[in-house]
Short mmCIF file of C-alpha atoms in Angstrom, two decimals:
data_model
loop_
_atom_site.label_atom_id
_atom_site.label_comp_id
_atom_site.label_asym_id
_atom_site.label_seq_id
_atom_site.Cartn_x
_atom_site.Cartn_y
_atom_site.Cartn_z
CA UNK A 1 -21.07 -183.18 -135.55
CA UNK A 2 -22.02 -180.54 -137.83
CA UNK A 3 -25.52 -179.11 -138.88
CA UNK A 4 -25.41 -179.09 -142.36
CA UNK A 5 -28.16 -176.10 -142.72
CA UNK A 6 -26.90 -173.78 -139.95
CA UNK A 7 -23.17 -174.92 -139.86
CA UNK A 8 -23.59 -175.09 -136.39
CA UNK A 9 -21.37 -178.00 -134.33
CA UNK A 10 -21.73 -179.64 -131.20
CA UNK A 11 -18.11 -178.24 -129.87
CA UNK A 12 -19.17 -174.19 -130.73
CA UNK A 13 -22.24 -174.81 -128.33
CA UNK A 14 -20.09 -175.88 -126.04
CA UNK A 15 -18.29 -172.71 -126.35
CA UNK A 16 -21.34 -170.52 -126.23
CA UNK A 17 -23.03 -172.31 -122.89
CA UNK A 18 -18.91 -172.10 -121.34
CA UNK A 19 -18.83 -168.29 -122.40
CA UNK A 20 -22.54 -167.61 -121.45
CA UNK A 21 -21.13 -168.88 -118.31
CA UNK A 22 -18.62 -167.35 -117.99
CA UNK A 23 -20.87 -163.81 -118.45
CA UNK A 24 -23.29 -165.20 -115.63
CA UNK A 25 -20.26 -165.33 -113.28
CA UNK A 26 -18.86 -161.73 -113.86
CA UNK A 27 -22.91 -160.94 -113.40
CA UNK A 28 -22.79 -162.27 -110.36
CA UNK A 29 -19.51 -160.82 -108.88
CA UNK A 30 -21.20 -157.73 -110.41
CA UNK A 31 -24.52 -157.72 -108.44
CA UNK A 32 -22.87 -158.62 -105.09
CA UNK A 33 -20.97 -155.57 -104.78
CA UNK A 34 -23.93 -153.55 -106.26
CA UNK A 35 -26.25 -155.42 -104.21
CA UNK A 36 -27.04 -152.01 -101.83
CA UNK A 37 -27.70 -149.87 -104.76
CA UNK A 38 -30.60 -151.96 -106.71
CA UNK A 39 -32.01 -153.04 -102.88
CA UNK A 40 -32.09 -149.03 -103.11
CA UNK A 41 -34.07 -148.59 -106.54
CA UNK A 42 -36.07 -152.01 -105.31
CA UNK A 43 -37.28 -150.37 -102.41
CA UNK A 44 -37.84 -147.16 -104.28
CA UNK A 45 -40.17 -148.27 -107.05
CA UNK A 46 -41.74 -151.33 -104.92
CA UNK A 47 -45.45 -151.30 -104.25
CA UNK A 48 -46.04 -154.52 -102.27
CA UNK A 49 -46.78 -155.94 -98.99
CA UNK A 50 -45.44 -158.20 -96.28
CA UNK A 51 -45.68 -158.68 -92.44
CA UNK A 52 -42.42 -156.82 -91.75
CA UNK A 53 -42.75 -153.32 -92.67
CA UNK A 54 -39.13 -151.49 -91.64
CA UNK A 55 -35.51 -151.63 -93.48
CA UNK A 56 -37.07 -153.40 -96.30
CA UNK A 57 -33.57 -151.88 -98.59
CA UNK A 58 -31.26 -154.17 -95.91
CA UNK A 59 -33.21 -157.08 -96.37
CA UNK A 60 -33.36 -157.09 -99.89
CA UNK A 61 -29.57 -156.86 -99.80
CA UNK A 62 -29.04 -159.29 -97.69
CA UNK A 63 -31.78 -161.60 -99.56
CA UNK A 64 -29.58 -161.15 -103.12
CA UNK A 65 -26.17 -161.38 -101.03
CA UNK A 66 -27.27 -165.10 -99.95
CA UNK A 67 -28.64 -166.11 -103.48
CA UNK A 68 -26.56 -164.63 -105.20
CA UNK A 69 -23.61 -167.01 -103.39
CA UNK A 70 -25.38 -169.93 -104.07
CA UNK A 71 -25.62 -168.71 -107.89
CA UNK A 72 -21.97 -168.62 -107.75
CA UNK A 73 -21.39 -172.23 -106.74
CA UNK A 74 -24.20 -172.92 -108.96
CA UNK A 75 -22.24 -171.54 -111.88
CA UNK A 76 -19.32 -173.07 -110.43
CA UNK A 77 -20.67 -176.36 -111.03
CA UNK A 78 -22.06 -175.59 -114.75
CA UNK A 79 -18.85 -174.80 -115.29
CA UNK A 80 -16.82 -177.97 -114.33
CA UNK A 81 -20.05 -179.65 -115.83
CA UNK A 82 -19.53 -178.09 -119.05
CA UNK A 83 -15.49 -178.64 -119.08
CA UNK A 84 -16.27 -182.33 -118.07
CA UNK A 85 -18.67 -182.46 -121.01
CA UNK A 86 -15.65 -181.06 -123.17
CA UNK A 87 -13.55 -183.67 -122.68
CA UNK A 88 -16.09 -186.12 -123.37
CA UNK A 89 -16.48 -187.23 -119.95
CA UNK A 90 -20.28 -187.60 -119.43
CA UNK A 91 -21.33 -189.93 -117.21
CA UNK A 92 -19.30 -189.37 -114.53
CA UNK A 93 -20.02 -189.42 -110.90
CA UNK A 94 -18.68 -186.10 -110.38
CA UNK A 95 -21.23 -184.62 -113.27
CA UNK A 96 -23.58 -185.77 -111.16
CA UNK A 97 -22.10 -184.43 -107.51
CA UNK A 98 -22.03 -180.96 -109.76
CA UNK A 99 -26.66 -181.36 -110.78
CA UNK A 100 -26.79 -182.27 -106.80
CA UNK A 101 -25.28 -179.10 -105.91
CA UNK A 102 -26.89 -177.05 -109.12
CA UNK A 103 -30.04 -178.60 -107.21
CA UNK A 104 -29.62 -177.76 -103.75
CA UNK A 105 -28.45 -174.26 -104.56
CA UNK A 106 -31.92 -173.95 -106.06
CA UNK A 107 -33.89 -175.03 -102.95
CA UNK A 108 -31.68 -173.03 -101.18
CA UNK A 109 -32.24 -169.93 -102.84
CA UNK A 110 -35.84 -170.79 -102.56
CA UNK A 111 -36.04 -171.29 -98.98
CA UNK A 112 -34.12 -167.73 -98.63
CA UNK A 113 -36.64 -166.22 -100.78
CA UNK A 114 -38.91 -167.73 -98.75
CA UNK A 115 -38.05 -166.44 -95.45
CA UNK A 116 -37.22 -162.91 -97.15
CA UNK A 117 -41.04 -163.04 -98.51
CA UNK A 118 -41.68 -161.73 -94.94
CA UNK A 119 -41.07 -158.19 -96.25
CA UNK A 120 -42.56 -158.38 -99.69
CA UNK A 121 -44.60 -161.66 -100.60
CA UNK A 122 -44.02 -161.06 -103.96
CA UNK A 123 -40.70 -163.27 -103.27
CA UNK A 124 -42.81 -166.27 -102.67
CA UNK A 125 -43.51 -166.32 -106.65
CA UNK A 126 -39.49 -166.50 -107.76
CA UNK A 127 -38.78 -168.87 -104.02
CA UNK A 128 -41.65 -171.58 -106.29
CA UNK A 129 -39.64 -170.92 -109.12
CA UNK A 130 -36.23 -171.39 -107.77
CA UNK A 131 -37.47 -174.71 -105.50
CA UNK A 132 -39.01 -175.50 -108.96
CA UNK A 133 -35.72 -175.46 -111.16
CA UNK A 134 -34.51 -177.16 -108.30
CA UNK A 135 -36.26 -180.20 -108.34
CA UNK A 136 -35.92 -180.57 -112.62
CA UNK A 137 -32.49 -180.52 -111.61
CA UNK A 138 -32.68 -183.39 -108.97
CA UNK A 139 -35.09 -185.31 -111.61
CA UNK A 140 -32.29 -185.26 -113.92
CA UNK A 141 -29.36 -185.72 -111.94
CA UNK A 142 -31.59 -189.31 -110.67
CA UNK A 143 -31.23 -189.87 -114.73
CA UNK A 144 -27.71 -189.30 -114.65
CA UNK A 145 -27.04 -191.29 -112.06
CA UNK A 146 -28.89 -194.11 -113.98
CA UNK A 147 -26.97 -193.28 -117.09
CA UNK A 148 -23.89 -193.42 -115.30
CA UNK A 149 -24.72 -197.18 -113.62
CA UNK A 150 -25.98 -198.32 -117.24
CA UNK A 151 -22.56 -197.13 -118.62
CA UNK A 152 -20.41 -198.67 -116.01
CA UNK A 153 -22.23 -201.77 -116.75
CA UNK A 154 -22.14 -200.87 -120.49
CA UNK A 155 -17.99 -200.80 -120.12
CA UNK A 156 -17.54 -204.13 -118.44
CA UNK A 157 -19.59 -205.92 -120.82
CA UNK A 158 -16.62 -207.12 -122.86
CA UNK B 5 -18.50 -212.92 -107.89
CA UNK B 6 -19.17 -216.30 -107.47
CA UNK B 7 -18.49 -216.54 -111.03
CA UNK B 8 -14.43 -217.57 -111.39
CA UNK B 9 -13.03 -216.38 -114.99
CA UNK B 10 -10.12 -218.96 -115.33
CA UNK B 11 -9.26 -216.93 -118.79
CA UNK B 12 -5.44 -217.20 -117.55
CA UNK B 13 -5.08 -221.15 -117.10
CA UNK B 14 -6.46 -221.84 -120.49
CA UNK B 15 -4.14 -219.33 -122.03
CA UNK B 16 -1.10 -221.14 -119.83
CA UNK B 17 -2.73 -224.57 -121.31
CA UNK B 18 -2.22 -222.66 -124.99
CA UNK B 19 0.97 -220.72 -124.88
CA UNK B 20 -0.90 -217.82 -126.28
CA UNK B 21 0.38 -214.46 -124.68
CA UNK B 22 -2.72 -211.71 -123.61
CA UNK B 23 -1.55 -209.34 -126.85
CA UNK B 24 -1.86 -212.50 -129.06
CA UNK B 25 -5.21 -212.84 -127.34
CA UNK B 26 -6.55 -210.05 -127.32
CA UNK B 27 -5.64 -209.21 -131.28
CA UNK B 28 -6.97 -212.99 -132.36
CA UNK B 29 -10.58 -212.45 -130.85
CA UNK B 30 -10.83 -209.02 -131.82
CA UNK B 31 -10.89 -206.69 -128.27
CA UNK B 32 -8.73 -204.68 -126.99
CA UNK B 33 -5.36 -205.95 -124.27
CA UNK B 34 -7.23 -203.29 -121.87
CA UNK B 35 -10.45 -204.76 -122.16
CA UNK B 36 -8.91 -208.68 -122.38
CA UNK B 37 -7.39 -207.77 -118.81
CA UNK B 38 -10.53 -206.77 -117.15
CA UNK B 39 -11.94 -210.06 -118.35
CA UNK B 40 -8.84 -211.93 -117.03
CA UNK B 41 -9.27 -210.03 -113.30
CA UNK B 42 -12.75 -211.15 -113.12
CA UNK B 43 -13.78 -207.11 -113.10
CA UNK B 44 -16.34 -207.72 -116.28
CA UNK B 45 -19.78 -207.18 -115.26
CA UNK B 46 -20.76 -209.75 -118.01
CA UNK B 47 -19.69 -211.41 -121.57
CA UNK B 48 -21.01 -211.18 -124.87
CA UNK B 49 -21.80 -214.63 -126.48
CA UNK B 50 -19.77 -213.46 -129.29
CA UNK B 51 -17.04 -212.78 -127.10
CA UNK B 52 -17.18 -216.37 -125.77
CA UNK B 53 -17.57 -217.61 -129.54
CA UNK B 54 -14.16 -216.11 -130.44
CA UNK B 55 -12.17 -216.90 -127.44
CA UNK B 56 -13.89 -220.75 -127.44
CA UNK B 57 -12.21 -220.43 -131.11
CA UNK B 58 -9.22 -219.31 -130.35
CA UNK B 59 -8.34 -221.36 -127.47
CA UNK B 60 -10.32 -224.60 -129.02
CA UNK B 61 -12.07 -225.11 -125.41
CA UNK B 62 -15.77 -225.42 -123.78
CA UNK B 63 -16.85 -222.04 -122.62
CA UNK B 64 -17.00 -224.56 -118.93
CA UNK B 65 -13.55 -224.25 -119.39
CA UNK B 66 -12.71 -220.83 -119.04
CA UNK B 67 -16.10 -220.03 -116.49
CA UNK B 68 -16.74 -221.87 -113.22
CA UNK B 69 -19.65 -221.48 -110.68
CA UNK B 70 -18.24 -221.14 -107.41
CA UNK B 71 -20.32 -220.64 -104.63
CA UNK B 72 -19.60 -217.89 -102.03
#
């Protein structure tokens, strides 16, 4: 379908969230090799607190090493999602196997920023965030698992 | 199910082939089939209309209550 107005379809936002995807990956494979080096200017221009007071550059390092692999299987899943979606397959269990794992990537990367929040509690802001996202996500994978029983039920109704 | 679609026997009774079917009440052979093999969740009246038309039976004909 296109907008009339802005000439803007359904299939070229497709595009644009599987190319903005696409970005986010090579982001990612980006800040896992340069991990050290902003843990470095983190650590330089930081002015916060936590309990643990040494090798706060390490931890940070190792704190965006672990999210930033469950960001990667995170954007894996958008991005099956989104090809899924592309072939007009919507309701399908495995759409909603790929918001289950979107989700518990989130809490994951929460309950890292969590524990990391020992050197800088400024972490427990984006781990309430993160566990946040996470549980939209859940809410509307629940939906989509409705959606997909309703459709099931929807396509035997002859 | 304990509900028993005997679609097929009726058909047998009218020497009307699934395609014929299918085509005369206005679904699809794919979607006649799923009818046929008892997979369909449930039936649209007008469903039931057209194929009690077609095959000039009861729709106690073609569904039986059997219990499980």
């Amino acid at each position: 379908m296109v907008n009339e107005l802005t000439g803007w379809s359904q299939m070229k936002s497709l595009r644009l969230s599987r190319l903005l995807v696409l970005g986010m990956f090579f982001l990612l494979i980006v800040l896992m090799f340069t991990s050290y080096i902003i843990a470095g200017w983190f650590s330089a221009i930081s002015v916060g607190k936590g309990v643990i007071k040494s090798n706060l550059t390490g931890a940070v390092t190792a704190m965006i090493c672990i999210c930033d692999i469950f960001a990667l299987i995170a954007v894996a899943s958008l991005h099956k999602l989104l090809s899924n979606i592309s072939k007009d397959e919507v309701f399908i269990p495995q759409n909603a196997l790929c918001l289950r794992v979107i989700s518990w990537c989130c809490v994951f990367a929460g309950l890292t920023m969590t524990f990391f929040s020992l050197w800088r509690y400024e972490f427990l802001f984006t781990a309430f965030f993160a566990m946040f996202l996470g549980l939209i996500i859940r809410v509307v994978k629940n939906v989509f698992e409705k959606a997909i029983e309703l459709k099931s039920e929807n396509d035997f109704t002859i | 199910m304990a509900i028993i679609v005997n679609l097929d026997v009726m058909m047998a009774k009218r020497k009307i082939s699934s395609n014929e079917l299918a085509e005369k009440i206005g679904i699809t052979a794919a979607n006649l089939s799923i009818l046929k093999t008892g997979k369909a969740k449930a039936v649209r009246f007008s469903t039931l209309d057209k194929i009690c038309e077609v095959l000039d039976c009861q729709p106690g004909d073609i569904l039986e209550y059997r219990k499980e």
